mmCIF file of C-alpha atoms in Angstrom:
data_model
loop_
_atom_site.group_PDB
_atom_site.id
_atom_site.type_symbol
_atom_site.label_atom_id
_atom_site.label_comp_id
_atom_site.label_asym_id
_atom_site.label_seq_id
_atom_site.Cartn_x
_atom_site.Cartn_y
_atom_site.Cartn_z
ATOM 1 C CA UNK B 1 10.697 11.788 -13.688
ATOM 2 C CA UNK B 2 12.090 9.290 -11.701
ATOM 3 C CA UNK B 3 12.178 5.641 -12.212
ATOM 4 C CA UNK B 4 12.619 2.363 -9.737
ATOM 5 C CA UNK B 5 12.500 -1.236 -10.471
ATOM 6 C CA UNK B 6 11.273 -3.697 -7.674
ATOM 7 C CA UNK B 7 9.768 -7.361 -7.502
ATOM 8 C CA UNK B 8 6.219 -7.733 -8.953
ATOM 9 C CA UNK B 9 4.402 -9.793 -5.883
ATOM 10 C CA UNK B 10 1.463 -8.556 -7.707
ATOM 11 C CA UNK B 11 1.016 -7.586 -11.564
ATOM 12 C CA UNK B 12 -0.995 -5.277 -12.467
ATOM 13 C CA UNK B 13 -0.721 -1.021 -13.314
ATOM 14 C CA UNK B 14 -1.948 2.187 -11.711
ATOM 15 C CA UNK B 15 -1.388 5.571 -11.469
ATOM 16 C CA UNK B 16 -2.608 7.712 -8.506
ATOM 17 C CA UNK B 17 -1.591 9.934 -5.882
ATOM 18 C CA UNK B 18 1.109 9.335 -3.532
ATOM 19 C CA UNK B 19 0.716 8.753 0.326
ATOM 20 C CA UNK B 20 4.145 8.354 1.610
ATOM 21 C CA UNK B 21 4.877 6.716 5.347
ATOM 22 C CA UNK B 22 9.028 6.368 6.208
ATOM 23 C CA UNK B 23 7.365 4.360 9.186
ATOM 24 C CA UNK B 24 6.811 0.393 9.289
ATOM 25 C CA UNK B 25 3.290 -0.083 8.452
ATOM 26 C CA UNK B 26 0.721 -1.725 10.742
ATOM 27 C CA UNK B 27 -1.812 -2.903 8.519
ATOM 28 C CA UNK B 28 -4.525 -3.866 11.469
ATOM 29 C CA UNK B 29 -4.228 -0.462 13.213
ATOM 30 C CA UNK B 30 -4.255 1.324 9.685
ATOM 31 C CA UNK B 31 -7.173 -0.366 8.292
ATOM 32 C CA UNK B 32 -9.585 -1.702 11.363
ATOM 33 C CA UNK B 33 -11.639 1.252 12.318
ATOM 34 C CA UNK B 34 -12.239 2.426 9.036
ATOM 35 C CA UNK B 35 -13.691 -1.261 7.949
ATOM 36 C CA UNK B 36 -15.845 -1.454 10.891
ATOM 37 C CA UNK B 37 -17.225 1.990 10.606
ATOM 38 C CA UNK B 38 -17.147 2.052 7.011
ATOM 39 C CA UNK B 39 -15.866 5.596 6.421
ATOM 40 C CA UNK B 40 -15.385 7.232 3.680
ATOM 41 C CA UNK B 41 -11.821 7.135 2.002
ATOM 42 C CA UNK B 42 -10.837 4.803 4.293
ATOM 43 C CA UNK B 43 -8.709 6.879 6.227
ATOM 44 C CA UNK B 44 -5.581 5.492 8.227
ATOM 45 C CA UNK B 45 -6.036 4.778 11.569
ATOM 46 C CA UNK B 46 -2.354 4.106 13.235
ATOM 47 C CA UNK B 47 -1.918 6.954 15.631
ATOM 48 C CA UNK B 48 1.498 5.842 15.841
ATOM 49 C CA UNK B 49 1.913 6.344 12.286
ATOM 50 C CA UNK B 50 1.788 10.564 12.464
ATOM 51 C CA UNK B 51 2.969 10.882 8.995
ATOM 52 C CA UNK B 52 0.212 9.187 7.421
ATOM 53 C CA UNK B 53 -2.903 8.736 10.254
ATOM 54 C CA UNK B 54 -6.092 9.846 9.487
ATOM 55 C CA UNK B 55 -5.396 10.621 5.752
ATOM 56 C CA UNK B 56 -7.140 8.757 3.117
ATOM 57 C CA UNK B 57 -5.732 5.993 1.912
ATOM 58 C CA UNK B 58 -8.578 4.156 -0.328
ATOM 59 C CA UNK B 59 -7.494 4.690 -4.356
ATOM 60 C CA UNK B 60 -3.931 5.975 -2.794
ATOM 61 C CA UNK B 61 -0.577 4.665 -3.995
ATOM 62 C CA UNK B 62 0.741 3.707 -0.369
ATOM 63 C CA UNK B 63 4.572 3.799 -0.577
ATOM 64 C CA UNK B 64 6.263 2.159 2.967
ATOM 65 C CA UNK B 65 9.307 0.931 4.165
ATOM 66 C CA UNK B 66 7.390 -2.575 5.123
ATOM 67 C CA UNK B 67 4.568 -3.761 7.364
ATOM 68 C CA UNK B 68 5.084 -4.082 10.619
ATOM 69 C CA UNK B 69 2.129 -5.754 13.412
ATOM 70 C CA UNK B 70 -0.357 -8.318 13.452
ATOM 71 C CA UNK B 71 -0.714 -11.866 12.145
ATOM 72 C CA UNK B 72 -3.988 -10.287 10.152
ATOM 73 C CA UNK B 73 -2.419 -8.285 8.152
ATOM 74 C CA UNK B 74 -3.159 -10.613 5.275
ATOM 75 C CA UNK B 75 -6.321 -10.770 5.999
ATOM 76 C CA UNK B 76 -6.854 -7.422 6.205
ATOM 77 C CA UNK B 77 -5.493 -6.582 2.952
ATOM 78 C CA UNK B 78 -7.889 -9.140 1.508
ATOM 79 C CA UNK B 79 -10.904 -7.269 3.033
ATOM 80 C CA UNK B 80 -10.077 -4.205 1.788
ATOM 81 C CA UNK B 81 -9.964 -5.448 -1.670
ATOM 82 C CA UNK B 82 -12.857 -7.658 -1.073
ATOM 83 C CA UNK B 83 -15.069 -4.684 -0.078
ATOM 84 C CA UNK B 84 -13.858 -2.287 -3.205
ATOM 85 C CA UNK B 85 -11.932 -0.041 -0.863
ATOM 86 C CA UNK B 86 -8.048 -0.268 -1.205
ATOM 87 C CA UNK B 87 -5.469 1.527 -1.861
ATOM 88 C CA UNK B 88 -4.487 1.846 -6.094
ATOM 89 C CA UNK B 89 -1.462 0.183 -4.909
ATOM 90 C CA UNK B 90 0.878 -0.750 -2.444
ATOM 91 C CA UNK B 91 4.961 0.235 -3.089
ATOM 92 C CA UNK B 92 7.265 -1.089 -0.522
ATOM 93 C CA UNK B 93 11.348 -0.002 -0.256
ATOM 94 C CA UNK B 94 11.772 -3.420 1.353
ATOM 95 C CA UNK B 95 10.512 -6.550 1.087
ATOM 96 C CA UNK B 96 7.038 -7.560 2.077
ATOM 97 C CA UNK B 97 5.720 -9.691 4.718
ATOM 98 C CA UNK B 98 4.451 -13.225 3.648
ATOM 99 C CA UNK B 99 1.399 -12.784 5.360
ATOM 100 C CA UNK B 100 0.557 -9.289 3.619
ATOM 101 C CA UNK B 101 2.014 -10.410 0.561
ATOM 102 C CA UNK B 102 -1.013 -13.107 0.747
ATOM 103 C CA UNK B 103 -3.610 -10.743 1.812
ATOM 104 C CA UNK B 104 -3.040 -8.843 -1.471
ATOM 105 C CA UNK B 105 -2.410 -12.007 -3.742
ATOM 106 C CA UNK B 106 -5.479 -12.934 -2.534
ATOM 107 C CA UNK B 107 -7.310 -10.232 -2.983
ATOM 108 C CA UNK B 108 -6.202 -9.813 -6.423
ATOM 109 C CA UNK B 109 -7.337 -13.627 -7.261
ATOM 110 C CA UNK B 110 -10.692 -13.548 -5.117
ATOM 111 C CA UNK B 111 -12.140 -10.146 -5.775
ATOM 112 C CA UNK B 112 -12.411 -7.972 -8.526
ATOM 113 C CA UNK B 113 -10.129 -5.295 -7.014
ATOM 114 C CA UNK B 114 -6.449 -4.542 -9.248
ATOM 115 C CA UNK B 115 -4.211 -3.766 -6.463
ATOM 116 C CA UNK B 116 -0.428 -3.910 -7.850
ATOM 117 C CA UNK B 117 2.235 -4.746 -5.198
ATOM 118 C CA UNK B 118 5.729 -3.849 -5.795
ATOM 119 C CA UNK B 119 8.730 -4.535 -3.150
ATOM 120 C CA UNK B 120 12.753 -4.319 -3.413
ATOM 121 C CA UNK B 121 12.532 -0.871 -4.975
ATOM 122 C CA UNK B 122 15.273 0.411 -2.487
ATOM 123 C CA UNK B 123 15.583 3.432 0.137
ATOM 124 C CA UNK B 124 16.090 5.555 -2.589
ATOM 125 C CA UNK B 125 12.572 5.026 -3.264
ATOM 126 C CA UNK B 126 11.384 6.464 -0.139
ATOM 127 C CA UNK B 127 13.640 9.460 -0.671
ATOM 128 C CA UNK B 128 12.568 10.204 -3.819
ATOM 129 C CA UNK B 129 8.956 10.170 -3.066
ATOM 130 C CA UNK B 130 6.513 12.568 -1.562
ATOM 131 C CA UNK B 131 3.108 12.760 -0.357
ATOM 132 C CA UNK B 132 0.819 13.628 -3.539
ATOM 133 C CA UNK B 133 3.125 12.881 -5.992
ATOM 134 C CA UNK B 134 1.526 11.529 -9.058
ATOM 135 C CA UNK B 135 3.323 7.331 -9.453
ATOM 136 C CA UNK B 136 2.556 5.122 -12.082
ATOM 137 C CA UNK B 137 3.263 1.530 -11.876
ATOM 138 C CA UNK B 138 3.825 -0.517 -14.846
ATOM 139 C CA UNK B 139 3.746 -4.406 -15.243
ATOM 140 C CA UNK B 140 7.117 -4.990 -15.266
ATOM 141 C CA UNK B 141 7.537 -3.702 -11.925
ATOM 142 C CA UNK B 142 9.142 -0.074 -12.575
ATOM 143 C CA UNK B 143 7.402 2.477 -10.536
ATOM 144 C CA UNK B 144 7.859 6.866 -11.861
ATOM 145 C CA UNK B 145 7.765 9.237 -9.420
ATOM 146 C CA UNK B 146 6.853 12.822 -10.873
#
C-alpha cells in the first residue's frame, strides 16, 4: 500500500474506487449534462477528457492533476453535493482552484453530502494511482492507494 499526505481543504474520510484523469479537469463540461438529464452515476461528460468521459463518477474517488474551465466550477461542485450525487471524494496532485475549493466547502457546510478534498499530494500521486484502485482517505489528509 501506498501512502500520500496533502492539504485537507475538506475533512472528512472515504474509501471507494478510483477514477484517475492525468488531464486538467473541467468541472462544467464534466458535470453539466449529467445534472440536467439526471443520469444515473453521473457519468463524465468532457469529451476532451478521453481518459475519464462518460465513466461514472458519482460515489468515485476522482484523483486529477487540478481543475481547469469555467468560473462555475464552484458552483457546480455545490450542486452535485446538494443533489446527493458526488463523487466519495475529490484527490488533487496540485493545488485546487479557489472557486472549486468553495464549491466543495460549500457543499460540505450546506448539504448533507461528506465529500473529502485533498490537494498538494504531489505527481507521484498520479503515478501511483490507477483507475479502480481501492483509496482511502483519512482525516489527517493521507490518502492509500492499494
Amino acid at each position: 500500500m501506498k501512502e500520500f499526505k496533502g492539504r485537507v481543504v475538506v475533512p472528512g474520510t472515504c474509501q471507494a474506487e478510483a477514477l484517475v484523469s492525468h488531464n486538467g479537469f473541467n468541472t462544467l463540461a464534466s458535470f453539466q449534462m449529467a445534472i440536467m438529464f439526471n443520469k444515473k452515476g453521473i457519468p463524465c461528460g468532457d469529451q476532451n477528457n478521453p481518459e475519464i468521459n462518460g465513466k461514472p463518477m458519482e460515489g468515485k474517488a476522482l484523483c486529477l492533476p487540478i481543475t481547469i474551465g469555467s468560473t462555475t466550477g464552484g458552483m457546480i461542485l455545490f450542486t452535485v453535493c446538494k443533489l446527493g450525487k458526488a463523487p466519495a471524494c475529490m484527490l488533487f496532485s496540485e493545488s485546487i482552484d479557489s472557486l472549486a475549493a468553495s464549491g466543495a466547502i460549500m457543499g460540505s457546510v450546506w448539504t448533507d453530502t461528506s465529500m473529502p478534498v485533498i490537494d498538494r499530494l504531489g505527481p507521484e500521486f498520479l503515478e501511483a494511482v490507477k483507475t479502480g484502485d481501492q483509496v482511502t482517505v483519512l482525516e489527517d489528509g493521507v490518502v492509500q492507494v492499494g
